[in-house]
mmCIF file of C-alpha atoms in Angstrom:
data_model
loop_
_atom_site.group_PDB
_atom_site.id
_atom_site.type_symbol
_atom_site.label_atom_id
_atom_site.label_comp_id
_atom_site.label_asym_id
_atom_site.label_seq_id
_atom_site.Cartn_x
_atom_site.Cartn_y
_atom_site.Cartn_z
ATOM 1 C CA LEU A 22 -20.148 5.129 0.127
ATOM 2 C CA GLN A 23 -20.032 2.916 3.215
ATOM 3 C CA PRO A 24 -17.058 2.505 5.567
ATOM 4 C CA HIS A 25 -15.940 -0.896 6.824
ATOM 5 C CA ASP A 26 -16.660 -1.355 10.520
ATOM 6 C CA PHE A 27 -13.451 -2.222 12.403
ATOM 7 C CA SER A 28 -14.728 -1.228 15.862
ATOM 8 C CA GLU A 29 -14.755 -4.757 17.297
ATOM 9 C CA LEU A 30 -11.249 -5.555 16.075
ATOM 10 C CA TRP A 31 -9.974 -2.146 17.156
ATOM 11 C CA HIS A 32 -11.377 -2.579 20.686
ATOM 12 C CA GLU A 33 -9.857 -6.062 20.928
ATOM 13 C CA LYS A 34 -6.400 -4.776 19.979
ATOM 14 C CA VAL A 35 -6.569 -1.647 22.144
ATOM 15 C CA THR A 36 -7.423 -3.670 25.250
ATOM 16 C CA ALA A 37 -4.467 -5.977 24.504
ATOM 17 C CA HIS A 38 -2.016 -3.061 24.773
ATOM 18 C CA LEU A 39 -0.151 -2.973 28.081
ATOM 19 C CA GLU A 40 -0.147 0.594 29.368
ATOM 20 C CA GLY A 41 3.316 2.121 29.566
ATOM 21 C CA THR A 42 4.920 -0.155 26.959
ATOM 22 C CA ARG A 43 6.252 0.769 23.502
ATOM 23 C CA GLU A 44 6.554 4.423 24.513
ATOM 24 C CA TRP A 45 9.727 4.649 22.408
ATOM 25 C CA ALA A 46 7.724 3.679 19.326
ATOM 26 C CA PHE A 47 4.911 6.125 20.026
ATOM 27 C CA ALA A 48 7.470 8.913 20.504
ATOM 28 C CA ASN A 49 9.058 8.098 17.123
ATOM 29 C CA ILE A 50 5.696 8.032 15.348
ATOM 30 C CA ARG A 51 4.457 11.235 16.987
ATOM 31 C CA ALA A 52 7.664 13.069 16.038
ATOM 32 C CA TRP A 53 7.190 11.954 12.418
ATOM 33 C CA LEU A 54 3.516 12.989 12.406
ATOM 34 C CA ASP A 55 4.361 16.466 13.689
ATOM 35 C CA ALA A 56 7.439 16.958 11.485
ATOM 36 C CA PRO A 57 7.552 19.556 8.658
ATOM 37 C CA LEU A 58 5.698 18.624 5.477
ATOM 38 C CA ASP A 59 8.895 18.187 3.474
ATOM 39 C CA GLY A 60 9.750 15.044 5.468
ATOM 40 C CA PRO A 61 8.704 11.428 4.753
ATOM 41 C CA GLN A 62 4.986 11.127 4.064
ATOM 42 C CA LEU A 63 4.881 7.444 4.992
ATOM 43 C CA PHE A 64 5.832 5.631 8.206
ATOM 44 C CA TRP A 65 6.385 1.888 7.822
ATOM 45 C CA LEU A 66 6.247 -0.195 10.998
ATOM 46 C CA MET A 67 7.602 -3.609 10.132
ATOM 47 C CA GLY A 68 8.090 -6.780 12.129
ATOM 48 C CA GLY A 69 7.558 -10.509 12.178
ATOM 49 C CA GLY A 70 4.391 -12.297 13.188
ATOM 50 C CA GLY A 71 3.440 -11.877 16.824
ATOM 51 C CA THR A 72 5.529 -8.740 17.438
ATOM 52 C CA GLY A 73 2.445 -6.686 18.284
ATOM 53 C CA LYS A 74 2.166 -4.473 15.202
ATOM 54 C CA SER A 75 -1.639 -4.432 15.186
ATOM 55 C CA VAL A 76 -1.819 -3.850 18.935
ATOM 56 C CA LEU A 77 0.559 -0.916 18.610
ATOM 57 C CA THR A 78 -1.441 0.401 15.644
ATOM 58 C CA ALA A 79 -4.720 0.252 17.558
ATOM 59 C CA ALA A 80 -3.138 1.992 20.560
ATOM 60 C CA LEU A 81 -1.706 4.699 18.296
ATOM 61 C CA HIS A 82 -5.116 5.087 16.645
ATOM 62 C CA HIS A 83 -6.622 5.616 20.094
ATOM 63 C CA ARG A 84 -3.952 8.106 21.201
ATOM 64 C CA VAL A 85 -4.169 10.375 18.168
ATOM 65 C CA PHE A 86 -7.797 9.708 17.230
ATOM 66 C CA ASP A 87 -8.526 13.365 16.490
ATOM 67 C CA ARG A 88 -5.757 13.346 13.857
ATOM 68 C CA VAL A 89 -6.831 10.073 12.170
ATOM 69 C CA VAL A 90 -9.093 10.730 9.184
ATOM 70 C CA ALA A 91 -9.350 7.163 7.804
ATOM 71 C CA TRP A 92 -8.154 3.647 8.592
ATOM 72 C CA HIS A 93 -8.168 0.091 7.295
ATOM 73 C CA TYR A 94 -7.222 -3.120 9.099
ATOM 74 C CA CYS A 95 -6.390 -5.869 6.603
ATOM 75 C CA ARG A 96 -7.426 -9.359 7.737
ATOM 76 C CA HIS A 97 -6.318 -12.735 6.361
ATOM 77 C CA ASP A 98 -9.774 -14.118 7.093
ATOM 78 C CA ASN A 99 -11.532 -11.404 5.068
ATOM 79 C CA PRO A 100 -9.358 -10.456 2.074
ATOM 80 C CA GLN A 101 -12.372 -9.364 0.018
ATOM 81 C CA ALA A 102 -12.811 -6.326 2.272
ATOM 82 C CA SER A 103 -9.343 -5.140 1.224
ATOM 83 C CA ALA A 104 -9.872 -5.374 -2.530
ATOM 84 C CA PRO A 105 -8.555 -2.047 -3.893
ATOM 85 C CA ASN A 106 -11.894 -0.533 -4.930
ATOM 86 C CA LEU A 107 -13.664 -1.557 -1.731
ATOM 87 C CA LEU A 108 -10.789 -0.217 0.369
ATOM 88 C CA LEU A 109 -10.767 3.111 -1.497
ATOM 89 C CA ARG A 110 -14.529 3.527 -1.119
ATOM 90 C CA SER A 111 -14.317 2.726 2.597
ATOM 91 C CA LEU A 112 -11.527 5.251 3.170
ATOM 92 C CA ALA A 113 -13.478 7.889 1.241
ATOM 93 C CA ALA A 114 -16.582 7.223 3.345
ATOM 94 C CA MET A 115 -14.532 7.781 6.512
ATOM 95 C CA LEU A 116 -13.041 10.982 5.116
ATOM 96 C CA CYS A 117 -16.564 12.296 4.523
ATOM 97 C CA HIS A 118 -17.181 12.061 8.273
ATOM 98 C CA ARG A 119 -13.693 12.873 9.592
ATOM 99 C CA LEU A 120 -12.226 15.565 7.324
ATOM 100 C CA PRO A 121 -14.032 18.938 7.237
ATOM 101 C CA GLY A 122 -14.848 20.108 3.719
ATOM 102 C CA TYR A 123 -14.079 16.793 2.035
ATOM 103 C CA ALA A 124 -17.693 15.705 1.474
ATOM 104 C CA ASP A 125 -18.537 19.016 -0.188
ATOM 105 C CA ALA A 126 -15.432 18.825 -2.405
ATOM 106 C CA LEU A 127 -16.265 15.224 -3.326
ATOM 107 C CA GLY A 128 -19.782 16.043 -4.485
ATOM 108 C CA ASP A 129 -21.847 13.357 -6.199
ATOM 109 C CA VAL A 130 -19.169 11.040 -7.544
ATOM 110 C CA PRO A 131 -20.630 7.895 -9.195
ATOM 111 C CA ALA A 132 -18.171 5.736 -7.241
ATOM 112 C CA GLU A 133 -20.112 2.515 -7.675
ATOM 113 C CA THR A 134 -19.859 2.609 -11.454
ATOM 114 C CA VAL A 135 -16.083 3.240 -11.624
ATOM 115 C CA THR A 136 -14.128 -0.024 -11.743
ATOM 116 C CA ASP A 137 -10.581 1.072 -12.608
ATOM 117 C CA PRO A 138 -8.658 1.719 -9.328
ATOM 118 C CA LYS A 139 -6.707 4.635 -10.847
ATOM 119 C CA GLU A 140 -9.875 6.367 -12.043
ATOM 120 C CA LEU A 141 -11.608 5.683 -8.741
ATOM 121 C CA PHE A 142 -8.658 7.071 -6.789
ATOM 122 C CA ALA A 143 -8.602 10.236 -8.891
ATOM 123 C CA ALA A 144 -12.338 10.768 -8.364
ATOM 124 C CA LEU A 145 -12.395 9.981 -4.628
ATOM 125 C CA PHE A 146 -9.097 11.451 -3.464
ATOM 126 C CA GLU A 147 -6.863 13.271 -5.920
ATOM 127 C CA VAL A 148 -9.403 15.830 -7.139
ATOM 128 C CA PRO A 149 -11.374 16.576 -3.933
ATOM 129 C CA LEU A 150 -8.334 16.665 -1.620
ATOM 130 C CA LYS A 151 -6.590 19.182 -3.877
ATOM 131 C CA ALA A 152 -9.748 21.271 -4.043
ATOM 132 C CA GLY A 153 -10.205 21.409 -0.275
ATOM 133 C CA GLN A 154 -8.357 23.581 2.211
ATOM 134 C CA ALA A 155 -5.341 22.049 3.941
ATOM 135 C CA PRO A 156 -5.865 21.437 7.687
ATOM 136 C CA ALA A 157 -3.764 23.274 10.253
ATOM 137 C CA ALA A 158 -1.829 20.114 11.216
ATOM 138 C CA PRO A 159 -0.922 16.905 9.349
ATOM 139 C CA GLN A 160 -3.660 14.262 9.385
ATOM 140 C CA LEU A 161 -3.176 10.506 9.530
ATOM 141 C CA LEU A 162 -4.358 7.596 7.376
ATOM 142 C CA ILE A 163 -3.713 4.095 8.795
ATOM 143 C CA ILE A 164 -3.421 0.803 6.889
ATOM 144 C CA ASP A 165 -2.554 -2.139 9.139
ATOM 145 C CA ALA A 166 -1.250 -5.619 8.290
ATOM 146 C CA LEU A 167 -0.695 -5.458 4.531
ATOM 147 C CA ASP A 168 1.050 -8.826 4.710
ATOM 148 C CA GLU A 169 -2.095 -10.594 5.944
ATOM 149 C CA LEU A 170 -3.640 -10.453 2.491
ATOM 150 C CA PRO A 171 -3.176 -13.371 0.073
ATOM 151 C CA ARG A 172 -0.955 -12.566 -2.905
ATOM 152 C CA GLU A 173 -3.868 -12.240 -5.345
ATOM 153 C CA SER A 174 -5.392 -9.515 -3.132
ATOM 154 C CA GLN A 175 -2.106 -7.993 -1.993
ATOM 155 C CA THR A 176 -0.673 -7.333 -5.466
ATOM 156 C CA PRO A 177 -3.426 -4.983 -6.747
ATOM 157 C CA LEU A 178 -3.604 -3.187 -3.392
ATOM 158 C CA LEU A 179 0.153 -2.603 -3.406
ATOM 159 C CA GLY A 180 -0.226 -1.286 -6.930
ATOM 160 C CA VAL A 181 -2.689 1.323 -5.689
ATOM 161 C CA ILE A 182 -0.415 2.289 -2.803
ATOM 162 C CA ALA A 183 2.673 2.607 -4.989
ATOM 163 C CA GLY A 184 0.968 4.308 -7.913
ATOM 164 C CA GLN A 185 -1.821 6.380 -6.396
ATOM 165 C CA LEU A 186 -1.378 7.093 -2.681
ATOM 166 C CA SER A 187 1.846 8.954 -3.436
ATOM 167 C CA GLN A 188 -0.357 11.552 -5.163
ATOM 168 C CA LEU A 189 -1.989 12.551 -1.874
ATOM 169 C CA PRO A 190 -1.244 16.024 -0.475
ATOM 170 C CA ALA A 191 1.748 16.287 1.860
ATOM 171 C CA TRP A 192 -0.433 17.082 4.890
ATOM 172 C CA LEU A 193 -1.976 13.589 4.719
ATOM 173 C CA ARG A 194 0.464 11.180 6.378
ATOM 174 C CA LEU A 195 0.309 7.399 5.854
ATOM 175 C CA PHE A 196 1.030 4.895 8.631
ATOM 176 C CA VAL A 197 1.424 1.330 7.322
ATOM 177 C CA THR A 198 2.359 -1.927 9.072
ATOM 178 C CA SER A 199 3.462 -5.279 7.655
ATOM 179 C CA ARG A 200 6.116 -7.940 7.712
ATOM 180 C CA GLU A 201 9.239 -7.039 5.772
ATOM 181 C CA GLU A 202 8.376 -8.779 2.502
ATOM 182 C CA PRO A 203 10.081 -7.965 -0.839
ATOM 183 C CA GLN A 204 6.943 -7.002 -2.762
ATOM 184 C CA ILE A 205 5.775 -4.719 0.057
ATOM 185 C CA LYS A 206 9.206 -3.114 0.408
ATOM 186 C CA LYS A 207 9.271 -2.443 -3.350
ATOM 187 C CA ALA A 208 5.834 -0.797 -3.298
ATOM 188 C CA LEU A 209 6.621 1.396 -0.284
ATOM 189 C CA SER A 210 10.129 2.421 -1.391
ATOM 190 C CA LYS A 211 8.646 5.107 -3.658
ATOM 191 C CA PHE A 212 7.759 7.078 -0.528
ATOM 192 C CA LYS A 213 11.276 6.903 0.979
ATOM 193 C CA PRO A 214 9.453 5.995 4.199
ATOM 194 C CA ARG A 215 10.451 6.453 7.800
ATOM 195 C CA GLU A 216 11.016 2.864 8.914
ATOM 196 C CA LEU A 217 10.832 1.301 12.359
ATOM 197 C CA ARG A 218 10.962 -2.309 13.481
ATOM 198 C CA ALA A 219 8.381 -3.423 16.018
ATOM 199 C CA ASP A 220 10.936 -5.658 17.732
ATOM 200 C CA GLU A 221 13.690 -3.035 18.176
#
């Protein structure tokens, strides 16, 4: 398992954030992250192009880095990196380094030979996360810019989000950003997400 390297993009977006701005958004997100586990598991930051969603995401990632166990930044110029199986393997690789006990619970999963996203998700996430001990505080998984993917890449990824990510334990919170597009809204509605507009 190998994680995608988003360090260059992350640094670019973090340095674009103007200190002291969007504090209202960070306060909303932090309150959701620290809320009881019976609340919404998913936070959806939506907004049009150029409203600073990725900059805000990178700044949030920096602020709560110790709580972020995995992340993925979708890019229109590299949709292959966000193919469902590659994305799942990358997230799992990050969890091995960021979430205590996960690597041991995962064991020697033959991830490279599993091609069905549902089977891969069950092997990489559903089984080991249920077997491991829950952390003391909710942890965060970030997926930025779902709308940047072309439809042929976006559709299977949304299928994984709608059908599989909802099986994650309640202590693992999902932070997702995108434009407000019908197919994305349909996929995320299963979570009854906490919603916020970047241009409020």
